[in-house]
Short mmCIF file of C-alpha atoms and ligand atoms in Angstrom, two decimals:
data_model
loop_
_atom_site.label_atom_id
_atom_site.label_comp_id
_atom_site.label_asym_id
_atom_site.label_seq_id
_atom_site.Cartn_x
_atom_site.Cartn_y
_atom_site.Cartn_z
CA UNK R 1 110.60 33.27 109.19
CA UNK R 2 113.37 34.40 107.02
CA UNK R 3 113.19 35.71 103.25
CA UNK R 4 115.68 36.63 100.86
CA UNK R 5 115.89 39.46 98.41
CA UNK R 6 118.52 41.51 96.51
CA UNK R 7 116.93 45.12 97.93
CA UNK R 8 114.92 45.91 101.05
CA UNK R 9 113.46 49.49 100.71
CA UNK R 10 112.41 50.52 104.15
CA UNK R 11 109.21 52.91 103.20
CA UNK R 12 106.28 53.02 100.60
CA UNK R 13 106.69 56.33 100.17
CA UNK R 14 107.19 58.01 96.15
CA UNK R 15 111.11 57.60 97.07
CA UNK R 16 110.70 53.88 98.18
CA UNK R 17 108.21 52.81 95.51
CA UNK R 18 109.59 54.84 92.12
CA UNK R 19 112.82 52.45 93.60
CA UNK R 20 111.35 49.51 93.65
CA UNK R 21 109.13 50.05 90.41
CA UNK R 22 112.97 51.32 88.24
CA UNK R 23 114.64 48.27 90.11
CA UNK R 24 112.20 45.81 89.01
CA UNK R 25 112.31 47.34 85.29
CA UNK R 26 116.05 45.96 85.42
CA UNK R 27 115.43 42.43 87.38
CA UNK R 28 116.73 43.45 90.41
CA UNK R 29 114.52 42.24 93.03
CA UNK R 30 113.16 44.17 96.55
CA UNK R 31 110.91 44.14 99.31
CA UNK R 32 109.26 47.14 99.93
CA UNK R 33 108.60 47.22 104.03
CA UNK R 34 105.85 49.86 104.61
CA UNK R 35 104.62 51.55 108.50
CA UNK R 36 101.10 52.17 107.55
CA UNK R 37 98.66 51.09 105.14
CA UNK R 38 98.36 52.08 101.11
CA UNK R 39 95.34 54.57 101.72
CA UNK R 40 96.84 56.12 104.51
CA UNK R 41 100.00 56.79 102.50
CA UNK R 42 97.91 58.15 99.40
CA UNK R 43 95.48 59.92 101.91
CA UNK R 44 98.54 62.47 102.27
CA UNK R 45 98.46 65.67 100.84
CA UNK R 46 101.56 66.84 99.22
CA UNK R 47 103.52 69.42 96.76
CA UNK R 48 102.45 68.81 92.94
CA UNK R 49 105.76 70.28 90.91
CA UNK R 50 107.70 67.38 89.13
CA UNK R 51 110.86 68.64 87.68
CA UNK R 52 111.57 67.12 83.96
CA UNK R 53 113.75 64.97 85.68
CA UNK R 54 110.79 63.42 88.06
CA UNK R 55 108.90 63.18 84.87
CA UNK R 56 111.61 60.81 82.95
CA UNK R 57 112.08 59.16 85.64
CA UNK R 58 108.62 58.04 86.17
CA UNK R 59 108.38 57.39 82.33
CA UNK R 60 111.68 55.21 82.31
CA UNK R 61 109.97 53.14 85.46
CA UNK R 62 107.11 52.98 82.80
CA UNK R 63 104.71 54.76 84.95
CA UNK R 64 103.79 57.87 83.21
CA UNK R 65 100.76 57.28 81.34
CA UNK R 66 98.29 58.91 83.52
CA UNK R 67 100.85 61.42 84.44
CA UNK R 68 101.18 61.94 80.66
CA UNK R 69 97.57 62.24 79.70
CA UNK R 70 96.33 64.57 83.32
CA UNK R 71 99.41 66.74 83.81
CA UNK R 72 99.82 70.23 83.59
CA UNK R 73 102.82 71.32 81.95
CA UNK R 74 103.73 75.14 83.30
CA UNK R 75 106.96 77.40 81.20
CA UNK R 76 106.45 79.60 84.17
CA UNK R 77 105.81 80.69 87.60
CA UNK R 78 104.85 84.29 88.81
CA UNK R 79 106.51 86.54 91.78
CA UNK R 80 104.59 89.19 93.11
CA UNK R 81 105.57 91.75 96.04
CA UNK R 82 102.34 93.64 97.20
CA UNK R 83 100.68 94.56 94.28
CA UNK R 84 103.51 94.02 91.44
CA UNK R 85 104.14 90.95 89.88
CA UNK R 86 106.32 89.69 86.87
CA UNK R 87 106.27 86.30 85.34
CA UNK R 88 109.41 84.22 84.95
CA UNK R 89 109.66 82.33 81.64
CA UNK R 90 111.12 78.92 82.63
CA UNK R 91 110.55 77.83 79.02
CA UNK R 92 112.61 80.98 77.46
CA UNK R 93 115.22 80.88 80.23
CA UNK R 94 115.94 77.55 80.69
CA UNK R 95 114.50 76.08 77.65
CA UNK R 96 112.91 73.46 80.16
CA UNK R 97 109.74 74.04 82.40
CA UNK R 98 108.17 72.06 85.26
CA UNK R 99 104.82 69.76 85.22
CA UNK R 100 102.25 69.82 87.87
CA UNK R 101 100.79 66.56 89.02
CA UNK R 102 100.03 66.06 92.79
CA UNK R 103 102.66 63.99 94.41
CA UNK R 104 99.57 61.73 95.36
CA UNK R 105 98.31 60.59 92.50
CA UNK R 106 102.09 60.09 91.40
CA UNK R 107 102.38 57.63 94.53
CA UNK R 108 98.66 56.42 93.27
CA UNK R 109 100.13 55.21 90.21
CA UNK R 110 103.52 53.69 91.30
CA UNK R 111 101.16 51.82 93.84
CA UNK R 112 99.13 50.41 91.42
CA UNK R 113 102.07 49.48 89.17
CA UNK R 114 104.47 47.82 92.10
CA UNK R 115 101.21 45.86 92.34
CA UNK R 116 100.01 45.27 88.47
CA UNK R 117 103.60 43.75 88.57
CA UNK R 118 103.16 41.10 92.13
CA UNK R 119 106.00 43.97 93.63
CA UNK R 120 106.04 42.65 96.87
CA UNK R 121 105.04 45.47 99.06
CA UNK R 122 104.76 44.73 102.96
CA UNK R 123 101.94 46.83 105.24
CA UNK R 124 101.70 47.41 108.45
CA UNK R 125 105.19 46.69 109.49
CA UNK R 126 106.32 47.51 112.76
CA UNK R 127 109.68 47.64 114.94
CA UNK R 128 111.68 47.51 111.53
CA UNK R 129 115.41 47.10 112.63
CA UNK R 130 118.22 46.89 109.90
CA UNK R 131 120.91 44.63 111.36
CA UNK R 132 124.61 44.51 110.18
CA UNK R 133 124.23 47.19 107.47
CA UNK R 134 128.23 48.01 107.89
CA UNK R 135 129.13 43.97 106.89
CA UNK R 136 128.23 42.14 103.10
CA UNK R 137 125.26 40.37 105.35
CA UNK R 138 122.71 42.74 105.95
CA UNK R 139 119.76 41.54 107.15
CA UNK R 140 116.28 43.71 107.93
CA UNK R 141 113.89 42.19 110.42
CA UNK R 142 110.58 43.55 111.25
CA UNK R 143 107.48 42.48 113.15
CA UNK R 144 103.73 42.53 111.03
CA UNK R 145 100.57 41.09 113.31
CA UNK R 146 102.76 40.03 116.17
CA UNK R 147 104.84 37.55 114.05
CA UNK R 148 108.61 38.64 113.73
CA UNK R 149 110.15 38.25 110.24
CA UNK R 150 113.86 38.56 108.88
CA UNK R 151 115.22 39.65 105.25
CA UNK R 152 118.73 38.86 104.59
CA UNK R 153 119.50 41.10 101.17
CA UNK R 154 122.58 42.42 99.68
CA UNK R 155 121.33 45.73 100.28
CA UNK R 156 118.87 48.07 102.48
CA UNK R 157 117.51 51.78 100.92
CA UNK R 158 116.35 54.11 103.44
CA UNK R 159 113.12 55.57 102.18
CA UNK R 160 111.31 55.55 105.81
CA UNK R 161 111.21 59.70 105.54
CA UNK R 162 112.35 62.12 108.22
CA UNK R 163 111.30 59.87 111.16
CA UNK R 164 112.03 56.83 109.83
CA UNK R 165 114.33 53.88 111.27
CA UNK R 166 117.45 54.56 108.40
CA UNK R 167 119.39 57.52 109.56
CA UNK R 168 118.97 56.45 113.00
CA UNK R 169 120.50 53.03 112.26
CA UNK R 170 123.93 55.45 110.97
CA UNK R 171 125.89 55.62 114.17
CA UNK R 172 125.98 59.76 115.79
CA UNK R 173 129.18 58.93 115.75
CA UNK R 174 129.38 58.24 111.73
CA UNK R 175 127.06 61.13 110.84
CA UNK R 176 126.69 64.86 110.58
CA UNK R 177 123.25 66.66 110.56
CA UNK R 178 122.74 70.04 109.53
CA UNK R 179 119.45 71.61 110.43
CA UNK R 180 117.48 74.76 110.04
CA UNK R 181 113.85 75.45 111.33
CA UNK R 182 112.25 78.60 110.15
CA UNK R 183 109.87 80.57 112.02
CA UNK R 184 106.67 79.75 111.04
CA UNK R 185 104.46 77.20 108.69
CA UNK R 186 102.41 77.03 105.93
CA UNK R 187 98.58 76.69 105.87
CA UNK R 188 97.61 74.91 103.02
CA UNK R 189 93.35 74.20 102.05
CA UNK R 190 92.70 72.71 98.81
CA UNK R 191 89.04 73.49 97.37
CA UNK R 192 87.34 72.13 94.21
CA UNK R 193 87.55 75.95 92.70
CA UNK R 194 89.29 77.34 89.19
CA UNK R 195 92.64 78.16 90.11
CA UNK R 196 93.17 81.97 90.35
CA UNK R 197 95.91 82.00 87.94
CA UNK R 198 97.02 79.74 84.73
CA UNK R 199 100.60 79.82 86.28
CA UNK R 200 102.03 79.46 90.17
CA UNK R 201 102.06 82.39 92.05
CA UNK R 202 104.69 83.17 94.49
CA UNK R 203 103.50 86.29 96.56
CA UNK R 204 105.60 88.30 99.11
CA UNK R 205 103.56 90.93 101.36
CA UNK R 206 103.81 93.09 104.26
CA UNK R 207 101.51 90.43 105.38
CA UNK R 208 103.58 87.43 104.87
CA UNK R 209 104.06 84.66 102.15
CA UNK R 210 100.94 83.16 99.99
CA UNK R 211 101.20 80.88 97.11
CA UNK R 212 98.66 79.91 94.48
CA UNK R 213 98.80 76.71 92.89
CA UNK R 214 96.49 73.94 91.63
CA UNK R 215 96.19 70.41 90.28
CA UNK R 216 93.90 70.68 87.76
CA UNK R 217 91.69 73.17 86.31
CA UNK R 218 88.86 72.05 88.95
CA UNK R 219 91.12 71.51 92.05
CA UNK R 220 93.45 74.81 93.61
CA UNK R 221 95.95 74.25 96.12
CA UNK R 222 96.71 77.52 98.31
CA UNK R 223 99.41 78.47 101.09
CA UNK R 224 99.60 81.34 102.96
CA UNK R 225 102.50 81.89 106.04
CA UNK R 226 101.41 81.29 109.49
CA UNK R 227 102.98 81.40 112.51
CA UNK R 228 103.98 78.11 114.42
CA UNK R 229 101.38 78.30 117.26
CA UNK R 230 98.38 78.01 114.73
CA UNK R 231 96.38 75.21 114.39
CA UNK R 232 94.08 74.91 111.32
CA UNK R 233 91.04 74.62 113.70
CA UNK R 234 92.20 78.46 114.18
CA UNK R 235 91.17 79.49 110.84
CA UNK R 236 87.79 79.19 108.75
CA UNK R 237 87.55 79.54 105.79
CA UNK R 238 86.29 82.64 105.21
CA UNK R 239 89.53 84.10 107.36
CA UNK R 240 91.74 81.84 105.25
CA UNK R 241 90.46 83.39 101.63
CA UNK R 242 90.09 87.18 103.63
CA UNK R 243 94.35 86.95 104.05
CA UNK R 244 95.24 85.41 101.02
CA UNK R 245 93.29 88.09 99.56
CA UNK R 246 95.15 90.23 101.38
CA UNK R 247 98.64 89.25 100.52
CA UNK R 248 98.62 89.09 96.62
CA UNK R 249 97.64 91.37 93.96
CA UNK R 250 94.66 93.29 94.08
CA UNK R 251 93.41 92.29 90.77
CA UNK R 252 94.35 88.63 91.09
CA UNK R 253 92.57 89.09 94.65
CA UNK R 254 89.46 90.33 92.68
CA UNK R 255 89.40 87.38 90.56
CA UNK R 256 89.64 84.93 93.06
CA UNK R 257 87.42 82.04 93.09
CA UNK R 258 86.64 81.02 97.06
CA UNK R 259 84.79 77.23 97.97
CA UNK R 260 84.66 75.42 101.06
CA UNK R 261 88.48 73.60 101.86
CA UNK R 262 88.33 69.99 101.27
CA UNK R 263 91.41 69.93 103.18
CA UNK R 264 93.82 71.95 105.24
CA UNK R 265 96.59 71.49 106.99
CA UNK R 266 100.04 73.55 108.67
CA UNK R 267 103.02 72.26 107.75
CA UNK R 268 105.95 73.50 109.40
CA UNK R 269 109.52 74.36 107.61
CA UNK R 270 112.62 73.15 107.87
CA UNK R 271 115.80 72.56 105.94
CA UNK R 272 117.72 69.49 106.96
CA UNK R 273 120.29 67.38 105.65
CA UNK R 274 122.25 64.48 107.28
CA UNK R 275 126.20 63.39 105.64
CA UNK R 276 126.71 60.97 104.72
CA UNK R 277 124.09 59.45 102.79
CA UNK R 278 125.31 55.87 103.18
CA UNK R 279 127.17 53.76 105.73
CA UNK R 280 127.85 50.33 104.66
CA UNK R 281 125.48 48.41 102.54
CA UNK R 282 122.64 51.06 103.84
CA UNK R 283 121.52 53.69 101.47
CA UNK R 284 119.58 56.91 102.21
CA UNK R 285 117.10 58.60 100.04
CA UNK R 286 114.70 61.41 100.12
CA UNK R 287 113.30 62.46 103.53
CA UNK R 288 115.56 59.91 105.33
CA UNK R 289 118.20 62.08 104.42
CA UNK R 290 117.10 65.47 103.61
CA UNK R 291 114.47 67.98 104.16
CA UNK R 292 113.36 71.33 102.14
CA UNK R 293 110.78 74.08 103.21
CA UNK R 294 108.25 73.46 100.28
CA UNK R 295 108.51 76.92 99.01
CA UNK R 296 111.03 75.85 95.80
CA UNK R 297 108.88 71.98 95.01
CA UNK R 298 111.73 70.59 96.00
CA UNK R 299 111.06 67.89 98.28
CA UNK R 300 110.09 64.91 95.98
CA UNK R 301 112.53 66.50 93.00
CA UNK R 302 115.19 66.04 95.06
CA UNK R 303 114.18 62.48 95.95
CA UNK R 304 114.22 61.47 92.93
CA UNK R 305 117.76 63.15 92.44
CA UNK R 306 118.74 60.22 94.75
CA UNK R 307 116.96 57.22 93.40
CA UNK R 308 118.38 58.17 90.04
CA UNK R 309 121.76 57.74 91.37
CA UNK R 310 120.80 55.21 93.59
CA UNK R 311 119.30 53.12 90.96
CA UNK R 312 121.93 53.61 88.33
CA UNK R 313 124.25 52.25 90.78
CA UNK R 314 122.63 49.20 91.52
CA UNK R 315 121.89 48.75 87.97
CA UNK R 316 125.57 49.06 87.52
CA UNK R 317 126.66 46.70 90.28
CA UNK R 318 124.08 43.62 89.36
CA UNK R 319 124.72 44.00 85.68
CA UNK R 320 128.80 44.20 86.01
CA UNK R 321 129.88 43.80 89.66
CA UNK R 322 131.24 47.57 89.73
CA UNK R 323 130.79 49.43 92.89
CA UNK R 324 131.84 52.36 91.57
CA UNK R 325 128.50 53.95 91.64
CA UNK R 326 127.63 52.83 94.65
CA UNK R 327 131.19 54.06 96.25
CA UNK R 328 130.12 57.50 94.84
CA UNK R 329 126.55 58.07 96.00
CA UNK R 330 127.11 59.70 99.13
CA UNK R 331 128.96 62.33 97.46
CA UNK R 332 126.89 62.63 93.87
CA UNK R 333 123.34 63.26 95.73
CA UNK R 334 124.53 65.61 98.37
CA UNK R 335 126.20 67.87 95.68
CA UNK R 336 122.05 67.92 94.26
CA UNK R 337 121.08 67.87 97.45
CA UNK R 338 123.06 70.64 99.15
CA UNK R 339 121.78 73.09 95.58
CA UNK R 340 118.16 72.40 95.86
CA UNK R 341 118.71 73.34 99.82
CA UNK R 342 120.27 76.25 99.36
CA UNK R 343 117.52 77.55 96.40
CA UNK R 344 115.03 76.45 98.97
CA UNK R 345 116.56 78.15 100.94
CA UNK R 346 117.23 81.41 99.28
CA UNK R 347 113.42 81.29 98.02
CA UNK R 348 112.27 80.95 101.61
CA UNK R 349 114.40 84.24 102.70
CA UNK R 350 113.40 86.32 99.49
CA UNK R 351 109.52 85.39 100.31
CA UNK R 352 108.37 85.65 103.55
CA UNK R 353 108.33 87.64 106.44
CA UNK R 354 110.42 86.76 109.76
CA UNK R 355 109.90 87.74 113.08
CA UNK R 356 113.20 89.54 113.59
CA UNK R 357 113.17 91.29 110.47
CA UNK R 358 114.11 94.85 110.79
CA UNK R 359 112.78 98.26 108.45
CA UNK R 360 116.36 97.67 106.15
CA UNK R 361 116.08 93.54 106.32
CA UNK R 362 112.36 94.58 104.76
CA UNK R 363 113.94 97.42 102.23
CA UNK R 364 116.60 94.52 101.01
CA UNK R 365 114.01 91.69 100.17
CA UNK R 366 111.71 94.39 98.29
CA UNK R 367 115.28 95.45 96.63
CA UNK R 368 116.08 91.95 95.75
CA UNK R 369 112.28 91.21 94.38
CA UNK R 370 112.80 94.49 92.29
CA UNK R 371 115.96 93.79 90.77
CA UNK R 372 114.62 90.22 89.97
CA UNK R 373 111.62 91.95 88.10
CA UNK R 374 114.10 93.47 85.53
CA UNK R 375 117.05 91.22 85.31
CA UNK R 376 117.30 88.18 82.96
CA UNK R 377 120.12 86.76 84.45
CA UNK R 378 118.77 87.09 88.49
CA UNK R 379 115.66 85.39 87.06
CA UNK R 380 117.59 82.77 85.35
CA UNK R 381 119.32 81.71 88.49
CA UNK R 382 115.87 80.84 89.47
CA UNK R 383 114.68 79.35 86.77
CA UNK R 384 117.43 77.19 86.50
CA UNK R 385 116.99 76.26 89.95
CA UNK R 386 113.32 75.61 89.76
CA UNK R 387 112.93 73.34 86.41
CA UNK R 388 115.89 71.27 88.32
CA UNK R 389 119.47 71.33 88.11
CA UNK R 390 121.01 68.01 86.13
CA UNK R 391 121.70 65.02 87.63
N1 LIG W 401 109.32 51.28 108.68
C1 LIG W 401 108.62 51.25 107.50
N2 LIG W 401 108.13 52.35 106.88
C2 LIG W 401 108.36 53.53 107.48
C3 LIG W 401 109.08 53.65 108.69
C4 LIG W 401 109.58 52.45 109.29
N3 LIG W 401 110.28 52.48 110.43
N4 LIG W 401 109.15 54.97 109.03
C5 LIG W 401 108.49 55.64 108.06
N5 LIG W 401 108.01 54.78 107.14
C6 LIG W 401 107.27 55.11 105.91
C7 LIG W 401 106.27 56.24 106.07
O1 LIG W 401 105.01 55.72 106.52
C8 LIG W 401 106.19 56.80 104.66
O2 LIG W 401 105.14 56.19 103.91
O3 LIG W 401 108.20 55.59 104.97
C9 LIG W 401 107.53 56.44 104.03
C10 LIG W 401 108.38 57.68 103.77
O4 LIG W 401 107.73 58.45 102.77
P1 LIG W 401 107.92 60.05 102.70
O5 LIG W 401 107.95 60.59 104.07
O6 LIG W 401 106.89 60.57 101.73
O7 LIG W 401 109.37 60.26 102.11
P2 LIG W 401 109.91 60.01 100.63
O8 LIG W 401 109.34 58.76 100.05
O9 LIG W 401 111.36 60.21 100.69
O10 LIG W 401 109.24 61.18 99.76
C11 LIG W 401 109.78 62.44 99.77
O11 LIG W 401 107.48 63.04 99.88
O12 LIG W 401 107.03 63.35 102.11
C12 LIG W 401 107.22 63.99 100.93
O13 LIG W 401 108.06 66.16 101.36
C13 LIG W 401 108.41 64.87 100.99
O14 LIG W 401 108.09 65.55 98.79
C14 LIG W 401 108.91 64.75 99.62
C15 LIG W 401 108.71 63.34 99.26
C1 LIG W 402 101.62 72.60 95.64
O1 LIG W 402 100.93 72.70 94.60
O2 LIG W 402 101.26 71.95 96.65
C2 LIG W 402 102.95 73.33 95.69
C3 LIG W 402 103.43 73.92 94.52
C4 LIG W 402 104.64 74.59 94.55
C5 LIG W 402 105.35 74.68 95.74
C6 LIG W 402 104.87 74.08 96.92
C7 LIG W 402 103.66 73.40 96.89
O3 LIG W 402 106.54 75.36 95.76
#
């Protein structure tokens, strides 16, 4: 059976859907093809930092009312290295600051707008192959309960993630990846518990990296660095909140509210990017294209870098014919792209603790963390980096 649309967006991810939802907003019609089901998307558990950008974004895909009324809006984030710590004043620095909302309930509420609005979202899809995405005829077929299906569209968007079918449909021969895996994960629990601290912690130790976050006042959200061979069965609870205890400050330690983990999970950490972002009438975005170690909330910010682009360029195209846009997308989102990897990045190396690390690599990261704690402009870098460089 063969349909016809003006978009395909391969993946129901927050990439995929905030897509379809700003596409629809301008008339411009798509298919969103999905590999699992709406709960099992939503029943993942991601970062919860939205850039300002995210946040107008959502709000110009008129999705932001929850987001609006159940945010947290932060002007700052804390470092800490053993028992210092200094907070960084994203508001003062930047004149900008960051919002926390968990990435789920932002992919709850695209969800229940794609369908408010009869978006036509496709489960269960399997064996998705985009065919003749380098002619002005692309067509996407898929398979869904042993029938097999066909979309001819004008265009495909690649929103399948880091193991989805996009990138690999971009000949070797026509790409370039560029990959970096670090040495160890992050062990994440969330628990129905105050969160330790009104603002994000950050925390470098002799121990490793921890982070403190939350999203909402009832609901914390903590990280500490573990090596790659862990599994979570390898760590209760009690030995989770004993080493995060042990790797930020004493007095925030003290304070520390411990519950049982509703949740918890390793994630490991990698930095990834493929060039270029396009081939043809095919159109990366997000995880298709790009990956970020978590430690700078970068991952869905920087997705939404690319469906701003990507969207303003179809917008551009249907309303005028102009490929301009389009012609430059490749090359706009991996200039955002290649930033928020490298402050990734740089946050990752200034944070945790590798392997190889000798007694001077240890002396330079305290050095860096100290001359941070005093200097407006090294903590502006970062702040500028972390509320989200323009689009
Ligand atoms: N066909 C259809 N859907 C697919 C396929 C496929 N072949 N392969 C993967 N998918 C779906 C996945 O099931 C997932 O729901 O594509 C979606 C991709 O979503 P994400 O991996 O969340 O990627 P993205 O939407 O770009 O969001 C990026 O979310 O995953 C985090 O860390 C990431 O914060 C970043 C943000
Ligand atoms: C989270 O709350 O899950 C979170 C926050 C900030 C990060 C990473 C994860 O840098």
């Amino acid at each position: 059976m063969a349909l016809r649309t003006q978009v395909v967006v391969i993946g129901g991810g927050p990439s995929g859907l905030l897509l379809s939802q700003l596409l629809h907003r301008q008339g411009i019609e798509s298919v969103v093809l999905e590999r699992k089901t709406r709960d099992y998307v939503l029943g993942r558990i991601r970062a919860g930092v939205l850039e300002t950008g995210t946040v107008n974004l959502m709000r110009q895909a008129g999705v932001s009312e929850r987001m609006d009324k159940e945010c947290l809006v932060h002007d700052g984030i804390v470092i800490s290295h053993a028992d210092e710590q200094f907070s960084i004043n994203l508001k003062k620095l930047t004149g900008s600051n960051v919002v926390v909302y968990g990435q789920t309930e932002l992919t709850r509420d695209l969800y229940d707008a794609r369908e408010a609005e009869n978006g036509t979202l496709i489960f269960n899809v399997e064996n998705v192959q985009i065919l003749d995405a380098d002619s002005d005829h692309p067509r996407v077929s898929y398979e869904q309960d042993g029938k097999s299906y066909r979309i001819d569209c004008d265009f495909v968007a690649g929103c399948d993630g880091f193991h989805g079918v996009s990138r690999q449909t971009i000949p070797i021969s026509a790409r370039t990846e560029y990959e970096k895996v670090y040495p160890f994960g992050w062990l994440g629990i969330l628990s129905e518990t105050p969160p330790v601290n009104d603002e994000l912690i950050y925390a470098s130790s002799s121990r490793g990296f921890a982070l403190c976050s939350m999203r909402n006042q009832n609901l914390s959200r903590y990280y500490i660095q573990c090596s790659l061979t862990d599994s979570p069965d390898d760590w209760s609870d009690a030995a989770f909140w004993q080493e995060l205890k042990r790797r930020i400050p004493a007095a925030t330690a003290e304070s520390l509210v411990t519950g049982p983990s509703i949740e918890k999970s390793i994630a490991p950490l990698r930095s990834f990017v493929t060039e270029p972002m396009r081939w043809g009438r095919l159109f990366l975005c997000g995880d298709a294209a790009h990956i970020v170690p978590p430690t700078g909330a970068k991952g869905l910010n920087t997705a939404a870098g690319d469906i701003h682009y990507l969207y303003n360029s179809f917008a551009q195209y249907y309303a005028t014919g102009d490929t301009l846009g389009l012609d430059q997308y490749s090359e706009k989102a991996l200039a955002r792209v290649w930033k928020a990897v490298r402050f990734s990045w740089s946050l990752t190396s200034m944070l945790h603790r590798f392997p190889d690390q000798t007694e001077f690599d240890l002396k330079i990261q305290a050095a860096e963390v100290a001359f941070m704690k005093t200097n407006q402009h090294s903590q502006s870098v970062l702040a500028e980096n972390y509320v989200g460089l323009p689009y």
